[in-house]
Amino acid sequence: MDLKRLSSSLLFRVIVAIILGILCSLFFPVWLAQIFTTFNGLFGNFLSFFIPVLIFSLITPAIAGLGRGAGKWLAITTGIAYASTIMAGLLAYGAAHLLYPWLLADSINVAGVDLDADALVPYFDIEMPPPFETMTALLLAFALGVAMTAVKSDTLLKVTQDLERVVMKVISSFVIPLLPLFIFGIFLGLGMNGGLLDIMSAFGKVLILAVIGTVVLLAIQYAIAGIVARQNPWPMFKNMLPAYATALGTSSSAATIPVTYAQTLKNGVDTNVAGLVVPLCATIHLAGSMLKITLFAFAVVFIYDIEVSTPLAIGFLLMLGITMIAAPGVPGGAIMAATGLLASMLGFDTEQVALMIAAYIAIDSFGTAANVTGDGAIAIIVNKYAKGKIKESPDEDVLVDATTAEGRQ
């Protein structure tokens, strides 16, 4: 199944799971609902076990691979992409801080809803302790990735790349297919324990805010690009609209690369610059995804009255930006990569993470469209300084990695 079909199928199955979970909560007997509660407990424990392994296996080769690319312009492009991603997170955090006190004021009572009510306790539970903590995985991946760029350890790089492929197989063949069943169980529990309408109302408002936020983010990105390039940003943005529309349909940054590349050239970007920036940013630039995750995460924080200080929130955004670089290239991959940080830094439980996953996938294509359209703005900025200075094609591995990543979500 190609990525477009997989993405459409996953979105369809998640929507069906939510609807069925709501409907079944109206008539399911407790004994039957407890079967799905048991599954959710086991699957949630597996995710807790697997997420640190996922983070380590994805971030290590990503950092090591970036260090072997096309010299300083690769590093500069990566830095700009990371800065853009962090800017999106800060924009979303600021919007959440300002708007949620009145936008979600009617939903604060959801904090009193017990998602693990006695009526739906699992029949049994199996503890699955992770091999190491999420923060340990992040630090170890970063340290090893940077070290491999210094010592040029091809053997160790190949080992981590093989581990990445194995983990990706687990995600695409096991985790992603079971997500709809997991989400079904969450909404079944919400319906039977109470609080479902409040949750749906709150997340519906955040969904609309997230779509509006992606448009605001693009306006800021192209305003900055216009200032740097000393050009009118509106024509440059209009030139990228075909890429935006294509990404809406494919939900894949990689599948949109040909369109993104062609439209970037129309903005006067040098061929070699576009050849470096567009494939690379299809892999590492996830500003739209960052914005969505941040808005949904702090909606959960507000609704469930989770104590998160501003320094902790900033630290979360900085770490999430690094995690987004290595997000797995499957539909919903970015939110899967973020689940470890949501649990370890913000204190989310498995039910709250599942709500995040469901909401994120519901508007997945809007985040991807913002990602690829923002790639055009980065290309304009890099072109201002690199035009005529990138004489050779970028390292082949960078292009191969970018074009085979199957779309960073």
mmCIF file of C-alpha atoms in Angstrom:
data_model
loop_
_atom_site.group_PDB
_atom_site.id
_atom_site.type_symbol
_atom_site.label_atom_id
_atom_site.label_comp_id
_atom_site.label_asym_id
_atom_site.label_seq_id
_atom_site.Cartn_x
_atom_site.Cartn_y
_atom_site.Cartn_z
ATOM 1 C CA MET A 1 0.000 0.000 0.000
ATOM 2 C CA ASP A 2 1.463 3.392 -0.966
ATOM 3 C CA LEU A 3 1.711 6.267 1.481
ATOM 4 C CA LYS A 4 -1.308 8.138 0.170
ATOM 5 C CA ARG A 5 -3.524 5.082 0.562
ATOM 6 C CA LEU A 6 -2.036 4.298 3.975
ATOM 7 C CA SER A 7 -2.602 7.854 5.177
ATOM 8 C CA SER A 8 -6.185 7.935 3.888
ATOM 9 C CA SER A 9 -6.854 4.500 5.345
ATOM 10 C CA LEU A 10 -5.490 5.471 8.755
ATOM 11 C CA LEU A 11 -7.524 8.687 8.883
ATOM 12 C CA PHE A 12 -10.643 6.775 7.829
ATOM 13 C CA ARG A 13 -10.071 4.058 10.426
ATOM 14 C CA VAL A 14 -9.448 6.588 13.194
ATOM 15 C CA ILE A 15 -12.663 8.461 12.365
ATOM 16 C CA VAL A 16 -14.592 5.172 12.278
ATOM 17 C CA ALA A 17 -13.009 4.149 15.597
ATOM 18 C CA ILE A 18 -14.091 7.411 17.239
ATOM 19 C CA ILE A 19 -17.658 7.122 15.940
ATOM 20 C CA LEU A 20 -17.970 3.454 16.902
ATOM 21 C CA GLY A 21 -16.476 4.138 20.327
ATOM 22 C CA ILE A 22 -19.065 6.834 20.979
ATOM 23 C CA LEU A 23 -21.958 4.729 19.708
ATOM 24 C CA CYS A 24 -20.914 1.552 21.505
ATOM 25 C CA SER A 25 -20.588 3.444 24.795
ATOM 26 C CA LEU A 26 -24.367 3.866 24.717
ATOM 27 C CA PHE A 27 -25.178 0.150 24.945
ATOM 28 C CA PHE A 28 -22.043 -1.946 25.629
ATOM 29 C CA PRO A 29 -22.233 -4.037 28.799
ATOM 30 C CA VAL A 30 -19.449 -3.471 31.304
ATOM 31 C CA TRP A 31 -17.945 -6.950 30.853
ATOM 32 C CA LEU A 32 -17.491 -6.369 27.114
ATOM 33 C CA ALA A 33 -16.071 -2.869 27.566
ATOM 34 C CA GLN A 34 -13.538 -4.292 30.019
ATOM 35 C CA ILE A 35 -12.077 -6.410 27.210
ATOM 36 C CA PHE A 36 -11.140 -3.263 25.312
ATOM 37 C CA THR A 37 -9.947 -1.647 28.536
ATOM 38 C CA THR A 38 -7.633 -4.628 29.030
ATOM 39 C CA PHE A 39 -6.304 -4.254 25.490
ATOM 40 C CA ASN A 40 -5.751 -0.545 26.009
ATOM 41 C CA GLY A 41 -3.819 -1.219 29.183
ATOM 42 C CA LEU A 42 -1.554 -3.732 27.447
ATOM 43 C CA PHE A 43 -1.069 -1.568 24.356
ATOM 44 C CA GLY A 44 -0.391 1.509 26.478
ATOM 45 C CA ASN A 45 2.223 -0.396 28.468
ATOM 46 C CA PHE A 46 3.847 -1.538 25.237
ATOM 47 C CA LEU A 47 4.015 2.041 23.994
ATOM 48 C CA SER A 48 5.661 3.093 27.240
ATOM 49 C CA PHE A 49 8.215 0.330 26.737
ATOM 50 C CA PHE A 50 8.765 0.996 23.033
ATOM 51 C CA ILE A 51 8.886 4.800 22.827
ATOM 52 C CA PRO A 52 12.405 5.228 24.300
ATOM 53 C CA VAL A 53 13.701 2.611 21.851
ATOM 54 C CA LEU A 54 11.933 4.426 19.010
ATOM 55 C CA ILE A 55 13.438 7.786 19.973
ATOM 56 C CA PHE A 56 16.973 6.399 20.243
ATOM 57 C CA SER A 57 16.801 4.437 16.990
ATOM 58 C CA LEU A 58 15.430 7.368 14.967
ATOM 59 C CA ILE A 59 17.385 10.314 16.316
ATOM 60 C CA THR A 60 20.833 8.677 16.366
ATOM 61 C CA PRO A 61 21.159 7.983 12.607
ATOM 62 C CA ALA A 62 19.341 11.245 11.782
ATOM 63 C CA ILE A 63 21.923 13.356 13.614
ATOM 64 C CA ALA A 64 24.834 11.241 12.352
ATOM 65 C CA GLY A 65 23.564 11.466 8.764
ATOM 66 C CA LEU A 66 23.128 15.235 8.871
ATOM 67 C CA GLY A 67 26.720 15.621 9.969
ATOM 68 C CA ARG A 68 27.928 13.939 6.781
ATOM 69 C CA GLY A 69 26.099 16.094 4.280
ATOM 70 C CA ALA A 70 26.828 19.065 2.068
ATOM 71 C CA GLY A 71 29.071 21.121 4.338
ATOM 72 C CA LYS A 72 28.117 24.369 5.994
ATOM 73 C CA TRP A 73 25.011 25.012 3.891
ATOM 74 C CA LEU A 74 23.518 21.757 5.102
ATOM 75 C CA ALA A 75 24.189 22.844 8.692
ATOM 76 C CA ILE A 76 22.771 26.320 8.034
ATOM 77 C CA THR A 77 19.633 24.892 6.417
ATOM 78 C CA THR A 78 19.185 22.496 9.308
ATOM 79 C CA GLY A 79 19.576 25.357 11.786
ATOM 80 C CA ILE A 80 16.981 27.471 9.974
ATOM 81 C CA ALA A 81 14.572 24.523 9.827
ATOM 82 C CA TYR A 82 14.993 23.910 13.557
ATOM 83 C CA ALA A 83 14.514 27.613 14.306
ATOM 84 C CA SER A 84 11.346 27.633 12.191
ATOM 85 C CA THR A 85 10.046 24.583 14.045
ATOM 86 C CA ILE A 86 10.750 26.138 17.445
ATOM 87 C CA MET A 87 9.117 29.400 16.315
ATOM 88 C CA ALA A 88 5.979 27.434 15.449
ATOM 89 C CA GLY A 89 6.012 25.829 18.879
ATOM 90 C CA LEU A 90 6.420 29.154 20.640
ATOM 91 C CA LEU A 91 3.641 30.682 18.528
ATOM 92 C CA ALA A 92 1.323 27.821 19.477
ATOM 93 C CA TYR A 93 2.298 28.017 23.152
ATOM 94 C CA GLY A 94 1.655 31.762 23.181
ATOM 95 C CA ALA A 95 -1.733 31.278 21.524
ATOM 96 C CA ALA A 96 -2.627 28.559 24.022
ATOM 97 C CA HIS A 97 -1.583 30.727 26.962
ATOM 98 C CA LEU A 98 -3.660 33.659 25.730
ATOM 99 C CA LEU A 99 -6.722 31.940 24.258
ATOM 100 C CA TYR A 100 -7.377 28.773 26.254
ATOM 101 C CA PRO A 101 -8.534 30.491 29.483
ATOM 102 C CA TRP A 102 -11.644 31.690 27.652
ATOM 103 C CA LEU A 103 -11.773 29.303 24.667
ATOM 104 C CA LEU A 104 -11.734 26.188 26.865
ATOM 105 C CA ALA A 105 -13.218 27.677 30.022
ATOM 106 C CA ASP A 106 -16.301 25.451 29.785
ATOM 107 C CA SER A 107 -14.135 22.315 29.508
ATOM 108 C CA ILE A 108 -12.111 22.626 32.700
ATOM 109 C CA ASN A 109 -14.575 20.324 34.506
ATOM 110 C CA VAL A 110 -13.278 17.466 32.358
ATOM 111 C CA ALA A 111 -10.352 17.315 34.774
ATOM 112 C CA GLY A 112 -12.678 15.593 37.204
ATOM 113 C CA VAL A 113 -13.539 12.784 34.798
ATOM 114 C CA ASP A 114 -11.910 9.484 35.746
ATOM 115 C CA LEU A 115 -10.849 7.758 32.551
ATOM 116 C CA ASP A 116 -10.006 4.664 34.587
ATOM 117 C CA ALA A 117 -13.270 4.395 36.461
ATOM 118 C CA ASP A 118 -13.881 1.280 38.547
ATOM 119 C CA ALA A 119 -16.530 0.109 36.107
ATOM 120 C CA LEU A 120 -13.927 -0.322 33.400
ATOM 121 C CA VAL A 121 -10.898 -1.738 35.147
ATOM 122 C CA PRO A 122 -8.929 -4.213 32.993
ATOM 123 C CA TYR A 123 -9.236 -7.939 33.623
ATOM 124 C CA PHE A 124 -5.461 -8.156 34.024
ATOM 125 C CA ASP A 125 -2.365 -6.057 33.492
ATOM 126 C CA ILE A 126 1.217 -6.833 32.470
ATOM 127 C CA GLU A 127 3.972 -4.440 33.444
ATOM 128 C CA MET A 128 6.371 -3.590 30.609
ATOM 129 C CA PRO A 129 9.162 -1.418 32.035
ATOM 130 C CA PRO A 130 11.162 0.410 29.347
ATOM 131 C CA PRO A 131 14.868 -0.423 28.922
ATOM 132 C CA PHE A 132 15.702 3.215 29.730
ATOM 133 C CA GLU A 133 13.945 6.515 30.320
ATOM 134 C CA THR A 134 12.878 8.812 27.485
ATOM 135 C CA MET A 135 15.334 11.548 28.455
ATOM 136 C CA THR A 136 18.123 8.953 28.595
ATOM 137 C CA ALA A 137 17.211 7.891 25.063
ATOM 138 C CA LEU A 138 17.305 11.497 23.825
ATOM 139 C CA LEU A 139 20.645 12.290 25.441
ATOM 140 C CA LEU A 140 22.246 9.014 24.357
ATOM 141 C CA ALA A 141 20.998 9.431 20.779
ATOM 142 C CA PHE A 142 22.269 12.990 20.590
ATOM 143 C CA ALA A 143 25.658 12.114 22.092
ATOM 144 C CA LEU A 144 26.221 9.090 19.842
ATOM 145 C CA GLY A 145 24.944 10.896 16.738
ATOM 146 C CA VAL A 146 27.289 13.837 17.244
ATOM 147 C CA ALA A 147 30.193 11.524 18.105
ATOM 148 C CA MET A 148 29.679 9.512 14.915
ATOM 149 C CA THR A 149 29.982 12.661 12.819
ATOM 150 C CA ALA A 150 33.372 13.288 14.424
ATOM 151 C CA VAL A 151 34.908 9.816 14.228
ATOM 152 C CA LYS A 152 33.212 8.788 10.945
ATOM 153 C CA SER A 153 32.183 5.384 12.275
ATOM 154 C CA ASP A 154 30.595 3.815 9.200
ATOM 155 C CA THR A 155 30.041 0.489 10.945
ATOM 156 C CA LEU A 156 28.174 1.994 13.887
ATOM 157 C CA LEU A 157 26.195 4.247 11.544
ATOM 158 C CA LYS A 158 25.079 1.228 9.527
ATOM 159 C CA VAL A 159 24.054 -0.566 12.731
ATOM 160 C CA THR A 160 21.895 2.365 13.836
ATOM 161 C CA GLN A 161 20.393 2.655 10.350
ATOM 162 C CA ASP A 162 19.504 -1.041 10.429
ATOM 163 C CA LEU A 163 17.948 -0.546 13.867
ATOM 164 C CA GLU A 164 15.966 2.370 12.456
ATOM 165 C CA ARG A 165 14.568 0.151 9.691
ATOM 166 C CA VAL A 166 13.577 -2.511 12.218
ATOM 167 C CA VAL A 167 11.818 0.027 14.434
ATOM 168 C CA MET A 168 10.060 1.564 11.433
ATOM 169 C CA LYS A 169 8.771 -1.908 10.556
ATOM 170 C CA VAL A 170 7.348 -2.300 14.052
ATOM 171 C CA ILE A 171 5.663 1.095 13.762
ATOM 172 C CA SER A 172 4.176 0.555 10.306
ATOM 173 C CA SER A 173 3.170 -3.099 10.750
ATOM 174 C CA PHE A 174 2.156 -3.234 14.421
ATOM 175 C CA VAL A 175 1.713 0.109 16.186
ATOM 176 C CA ILE A 176 -0.080 2.106 13.469
ATOM 177 C CA PRO A 177 -2.555 -0.701 12.556
ATOM 178 C CA LEU A 178 -3.556 -1.097 16.211
ATOM 179 C CA LEU A 179 -3.982 2.620 16.891
ATOM 180 C CA PRO A 180 -7.641 2.730 15.730
ATOM 181 C CA LEU A 181 -8.529 -0.081 18.161
ATOM 182 C CA PHE A 182 -6.699 1.778 20.941
ATOM 183 C CA ILE A 183 -8.568 5.003 20.123
ATOM 184 C CA PHE A 184 -11.868 3.067 19.988
ATOM 185 C CA GLY A 185 -11.239 1.885 23.533
ATOM 186 C CA ILE A 186 -10.450 5.402 24.721
ATOM 187 C CA PHE A 187 -13.677 6.889 23.363
ATOM 188 C CA LEU A 188 -15.644 3.885 24.589
ATOM 189 C CA GLY A 189 -14.310 4.564 28.074
ATOM 190 C CA LEU A 190 -14.993 8.287 27.804
ATOM 191 C CA GLY A 191 -18.584 7.620 26.788
ATOM 192 C CA MET A 192 -19.237 5.140 29.582
ATOM 193 C CA ASN A 193 -17.439 7.117 32.297
ATOM 194 C CA GLY A 194 -18.789 10.549 31.345
ATOM 195 C CA GLY A 195 -17.136 13.687 30.006
ATOM 196 C CA LEU A 196 -17.288 12.719 26.340
ATOM 197 C CA LEU A 197 -19.228 15.770 25.148
ATOM 198 C CA ASP A 198 -16.886 18.131 26.981
ATOM 199 C CA ILE A 199 -13.834 16.453 25.457
ATOM 200 C CA MET A 200 -15.282 16.533 21.931
ATOM 201 C CA SER A 201 -16.315 20.168 22.263
ATOM 202 C CA ALA A 202 -12.909 21.233 23.579
ATOM 203 C CA PHE A 203 -10.896 19.390 20.949
ATOM 204 C CA GLY A 204 -13.199 20.589 18.181
ATOM 205 C CA LYS A 205 -12.308 24.182 19.101
ATOM 206 C CA VAL A 206 -8.598 23.322 19.137
ATOM 207 C CA LEU A 207 -8.888 21.633 15.729
ATOM 208 C CA ILE A 208 -10.222 24.860 14.217
ATOM 209 C CA LEU A 209 -7.553 26.893 16.014
ATOM 210 C CA ALA A 210 -4.836 24.586 14.666
ATOM 211 C CA VAL A 211 -5.974 25.022 11.058
ATOM 212 C CA ILE A 212 -6.039 28.810 11.497
ATOM 213 C CA GLY A 213 -2.658 28.626 13.202
ATOM 214 C CA THR A 214 -1.006 26.955 10.223
ATOM 215 C CA VAL A 215 -2.112 29.855 8.008
ATOM 216 C CA VAL A 216 -0.729 32.393 10.484
ATOM 217 C CA LEU A 217 2.524 30.432 10.679
ATOM 218 C CA LEU A 218 2.948 30.504 6.901
ATOM 219 C CA ALA A 219 2.244 34.240 6.834
ATOM 220 C CA ILE A 220 5.028 34.815 9.367
ATOM 221 C CA GLN A 221 7.459 32.523 7.550
ATOM 222 C CA TYR A 222 6.950 34.279 4.221
ATOM 223 C CA ALA A 223 7.041 37.705 5.827
ATOM 224 C CA ILE A 224 10.486 36.836 7.207
ATOM 225 C CA ALA A 225 11.561 35.372 3.858
ATOM 226 C CA GLY A 226 10.373 38.538 2.103
ATOM 227 C CA ILE A 227 12.347 40.746 4.493
ATOM 228 C CA VAL A 228 15.510 38.672 4.039
ATOM 229 C CA ALA A 229 15.169 38.484 0.256
ATOM 230 C CA ARG A 230 13.841 42.045 -0.014
ATOM 231 C CA GLN A 231 10.909 40.891 -2.090
ATOM 232 C CA ASN A 232 7.131 41.033 -1.827
ATOM 233 C CA PRO A 233 6.200 37.859 0.108
ATOM 234 C CA TRP A 234 2.694 37.551 -1.343
ATOM 235 C CA PRO A 235 3.722 36.511 -4.900
ATOM 236 C CA MET A 236 6.240 34.048 -3.431
ATOM 237 C CA PHE A 237 3.547 32.524 -1.241
ATOM 238 C CA LYS A 238 1.095 32.289 -4.164
ATOM 239 C CA ASN A 239 3.721 30.414 -6.169
ATOM 240 C CA MET A 240 3.837 27.761 -3.438
ATOM 241 C CA LEU A 241 0.066 27.164 -3.314
ATOM 242 C CA PRO A 242 0.253 24.163 -5.713
ATOM 243 C CA ALA A 243 2.627 22.486 -3.254
ATOM 244 C CA TYR A 244 0.213 23.267 -0.408
ATOM 245 C CA ALA A 245 -2.714 21.764 -2.326
ATOM 246 C CA THR A 246 -0.702 18.689 -3.302
ATOM 247 C CA ALA A 247 0.333 18.059 0.308
ATOM 248 C CA LEU A 248 -3.284 18.365 1.429
ATOM 249 C CA GLY A 249 -4.104 15.499 -0.903
ATOM 250 C CA THR A 250 -1.091 13.286 -0.270
ATOM 251 C CA SER A 251 -0.377 13.990 3.437
ATOM 252 C CA SER A 252 3.246 13.352 2.464
ATOM 253 C CA SER A 253 6.134 15.793 2.320
ATOM 254 C CA ALA A 254 8.218 13.388 0.248
ATOM 255 C CA ALA A 255 5.474 12.731 -2.304
ATOM 256 C CA THR A 256 5.158 16.497 -2.745
ATOM 257 C CA ILE A 257 8.894 17.072 -3.361
ATOM 258 C CA PRO A 258 8.603 17.371 -7.190
ATOM 259 C CA VAL A 259 5.894 20.034 -6.885
ATOM 260 C CA THR A 260 7.664 21.839 -4.037
ATOM 261 C CA TYR A 261 10.899 21.873 -6.044
ATOM 262 C CA ALA A 262 9.242 23.203 -9.209
ATOM 263 C CA GLN A 263 7.377 25.966 -7.360
ATOM 264 C CA THR A 264 10.500 26.924 -5.418
ATOM 265 C CA LEU A 265 12.335 27.507 -8.710
ATOM 266 C CA LYS A 266 9.523 29.861 -9.749
ATOM 267 C CA ASN A 267 10.474 32.021 -6.767
ATOM 268 C CA GLY A 268 13.898 32.573 -8.285
ATOM 269 C CA VAL A 269 15.734 30.072 -6.097
ATOM 270 C CA ASP A 270 18.947 28.704 -7.600
ATOM 271 C CA THR A 271 18.691 25.115 -8.889
ATOM 272 C CA ASN A 272 21.450 23.810 -6.617
ATOM 273 C CA VAL A 273 19.985 25.583 -3.597
ATOM 274 C CA ALA A 274 16.546 24.115 -4.271
ATOM 275 C CA GLY A 275 18.124 20.699 -4.835
ATOM 276 C CA LEU A 276 19.602 20.844 -1.341
ATOM 277 C CA VAL A 277 16.879 22.590 0.639
ATOM 278 C CA VAL A 278 13.682 20.986 -0.673
ATOM 279 C CA PRO A 279 14.550 17.290 -0.166
ATOM 280 C CA LEU A 280 16.314 17.990 3.115
ATOM 281 C CA CYS A 281 13.483 20.067 4.575
ATOM 282 C CA ALA A 282 10.960 17.418 3.484
ATOM 283 C CA THR A 283 12.705 15.290 6.099
ATOM 284 C CA ILE A 284 13.562 17.682 8.933
ATOM 285 C CA HIS A 285 11.243 20.720 8.720
ATOM 286 C CA LEU A 286 8.037 20.013 10.636
ATOM 287 C CA ALA A 287 6.877 23.443 11.762
ATOM 288 C CA GLY A 288 3.228 22.715 10.954
ATOM 289 C CA SER A 289 3.336 19.439 12.871
ATOM 290 C CA MET A 290 5.045 21.189 15.781
ATOM 291 C CA LEU A 291 2.281 23.790 15.915
ATOM 292 C CA LYS A 292 -0.454 21.152 15.997
ATOM 293 C CA ILE A 293 1.195 19.017 18.664
ATOM 294 C CA THR A 294 1.844 22.050 20.870
ATOM 295 C CA LEU A 295 -1.731 23.331 20.607
ATOM 296 C CA PHE A 296 -3.206 19.924 21.425
ATOM 297 C CA ALA A 297 -0.681 19.220 24.181
ATOM 298 C CA PHE A 298 -1.406 22.419 26.076
ATOM 299 C CA ALA A 299 -5.123 21.952 25.530
ATOM 300 C CA VAL A 300 -4.774 18.686 27.456
ATOM 301 C CA VAL A 301 -2.638 20.490 30.047
ATOM 302 C CA PHE A 302 -5.347 23.126 30.499
ATOM 303 C CA ILE A 303 -8.337 20.778 30.460
ATOM 304 C CA TYR A 304 -6.856 18.300 32.926
ATOM 305 C CA ASP A 305 -5.261 21.018 35.062
ATOM 306 C CA ILE A 306 -1.718 19.624 34.740
ATOM 307 C CA GLU A 307 0.921 21.796 36.375
ATOM 308 C CA VAL A 308 3.415 22.900 33.695
ATOM 309 C CA SER A 309 5.666 25.881 34.386
ATOM 310 C CA THR A 310 6.867 28.190 31.617
ATOM 311 C CA PRO A 311 10.505 26.970 31.846
ATOM 312 C CA LEU A 312 9.287 23.366 31.597
ATOM 313 C CA ALA A 313 7.110 24.272 28.605
ATOM 314 C CA ILE A 314 10.059 25.930 26.822
ATOM 315 C CA GLY A 315 12.255 22.923 27.560
ATOM 316 C CA PHE A 316 9.551 20.653 26.190
ATOM 317 C CA LEU A 317 9.389 22.674 22.957
ATOM 318 C CA LEU A 318 13.169 22.627 22.509
ATOM 319 C CA MET A 319 13.316 18.863 22.973
ATOM 320 C CA LEU A 320 10.252 18.327 20.789
ATOM 321 C CA GLY A 321 11.957 20.275 17.999
ATOM 322 C CA ILE A 322 14.843 17.795 18.053
ATOM 323 C CA THR A 323 12.456 14.852 18.136
ATOM 324 C CA MET A 324 10.547 16.188 15.129
ATOM 325 C CA ILE A 325 13.718 16.021 13.017
ATOM 326 C CA ALA A 326 13.688 12.242 13.344
ATOM 327 C CA ALA A 327 9.932 11.691 13.247
ATOM 328 C CA PRO A 328 9.181 8.386 11.499
ATOM 329 C CA GLY A 329 7.972 8.637 7.919
ATOM 330 C CA VAL A 330 4.579 7.039 8.361
ATOM 331 C CA PRO A 331 1.162 8.684 8.716
ATOM 332 C CA GLY A 332 0.939 10.008 12.258
ATOM 333 C CA GLY A 333 4.678 9.454 12.728
ATOM 334 C CA ALA A 334 5.373 12.851 14.287
ATOM 335 C CA ILE A 335 2.848 12.391 17.078
ATOM 336 C CA MET A 336 4.154 8.875 17.731
ATOM 337 C CA ALA A 337 7.677 10.237 18.116
ATOM 338 C CA ALA A 338 6.370 12.927 20.474
ATOM 339 C CA THR A 339 4.530 10.583 22.831
ATOM 340 C CA GLY A 340 7.623 9.910 24.925
ATOM 341 C CA LEU A 341 8.107 13.597 25.700
ATOM 342 C CA LEU A 342 4.403 14.079 26.368
ATOM 343 C CA ALA A 343 4.582 11.400 29.039
ATOM 344 C CA SER A 344 8.011 12.124 30.518
ATOM 345 C CA MET A 345 8.011 15.933 30.514
ATOM 346 C CA LEU A 346 4.321 16.900 30.670
ATOM 347 C CA GLY A 347 3.086 13.902 32.666
ATOM 348 C CA PHE A 348 0.460 12.646 30.198
ATOM 349 C CA ASP A 349 -1.096 9.233 30.795
ATOM 350 C CA THR A 350 -1.905 6.786 27.996
ATOM 351 C CA GLU A 351 -5.495 8.002 27.637
ATOM 352 C CA GLN A 352 -4.408 11.613 27.227
ATOM 353 C CA VAL A 353 -1.775 10.572 24.688
ATOM 354 C CA ALA A 354 -4.434 8.655 22.755
ATOM 355 C CA LEU A 355 -6.628 11.761 22.613
ATOM 356 C CA MET A 356 -3.632 13.649 21.224
ATOM 357 C CA ILE A 357 -3.069 10.999 18.555
ATOM 358 C CA ALA A 358 -6.710 11.000 17.458
ATOM 359 C CA ALA A 359 -6.907 14.795 17.226
ATOM 360 C CA TYR A 360 -3.555 15.056 15.441
ATOM 361 C CA ILE A 361 -4.414 12.498 12.758
ATOM 362 C CA ALA A 362 -7.781 14.169 12.141
ATOM 363 C CA ILE A 363 -6.027 17.195 10.558
ATOM 364 C CA ASP A 364 -2.768 15.532 9.600
ATOM 365 C CA SER A 365 -2.759 16.857 6.033
ATOM 366 C CA PHE A 366 -2.977 20.512 7.144
ATOM 367 C CA GLY A 367 0.226 20.143 9.133
ATOM 368 C CA THR A 368 1.985 18.455 6.218
ATOM 369 C CA ALA A 369 0.813 21.196 3.849
ATOM 370 C CA ALA A 370 2.212 23.840 6.196
ATOM 371 C CA ASN A 371 5.485 21.898 6.419
ATOM 372 C CA VAL A 372 6.129 21.748 2.671
ATOM 373 C CA THR A 373 4.950 25.295 1.980
ATOM 374 C CA GLY A 374 7.280 26.523 4.701
ATOM 375 C CA ASP A 375 10.098 24.653 2.934
ATOM 376 C CA GLY A 376 9.733 27.181 0.117
ATOM 377 C CA ALA A 377 10.281 30.063 2.559
ATOM 378 C CA ILE A 378 13.440 28.420 3.906
ATOM 379 C CA ALA A 379 14.707 27.930 0.358
ATOM 380 C CA ILE A 380 14.253 31.659 -0.314
ATOM 381 C CA ILE A 381 16.214 32.564 2.815
ATOM 382 C CA VAL A 382 19.070 30.149 2.074
ATOM 383 C CA ASN A 383 19.136 31.292 -1.547
ATOM 384 C CA LYS A 384 19.807 34.872 -0.435
ATOM 385 C CA TYR A 385 23.205 33.830 0.916
ATOM 386 C CA ALA A 386 24.023 30.578 -0.908
ATOM 387 C CA LYS A 387 23.077 31.410 -4.498
ATOM 388 C CA GLY A 388 26.016 30.592 -6.736
ATOM 389 C CA LYS A 389 28.001 29.128 -3.836
ATOM 390 C CA ILE A 390 26.678 25.580 -3.953
ATOM 391 C CA LYS A 391 28.504 24.339 -7.018
ATOM 392 C CA GLU A 392 27.904 20.635 -6.611
ATOM 393 C CA SER A 393 24.847 18.565 -5.908
ATOM 394 C CA PRO A 394 24.279 17.819 -2.250
ATOM 395 C CA ASP A 395 25.527 14.581 -0.819
ATOM 396 C CA GLU A 396 23.638 11.710 -2.411
ATOM 397 C CA ASP A 397 22.753 10.172 0.929
ATOM 398 C CA VAL A 398 20.924 13.342 1.969
ATOM 399 C CA LEU A 399 18.744 13.259 -1.123
ATOM 400 C CA VAL A 400 18.123 9.538 -0.839
ATOM 401 C CA ASP A 401 17.169 9.825 2.815
ATOM 402 C CA ALA A 402 14.868 12.757 2.085
ATOM 403 C CA THR A 403 13.111 11.279 -0.898
ATOM 404 C CA THR A 404 12.636 7.829 0.621
ATOM 405 C CA ALA A 405 11.462 9.046 4.007
ATOM 406 C CA GLU A 406 7.874 8.577 2.790
ATOM 407 C CA GLY A 407 6.790 11.943 4.097
ATOM 408 C CA ARG A 408 7.426 13.405 7.513
ATOM 409 C CA GLN A 409 4.033 14.001 8.992
#
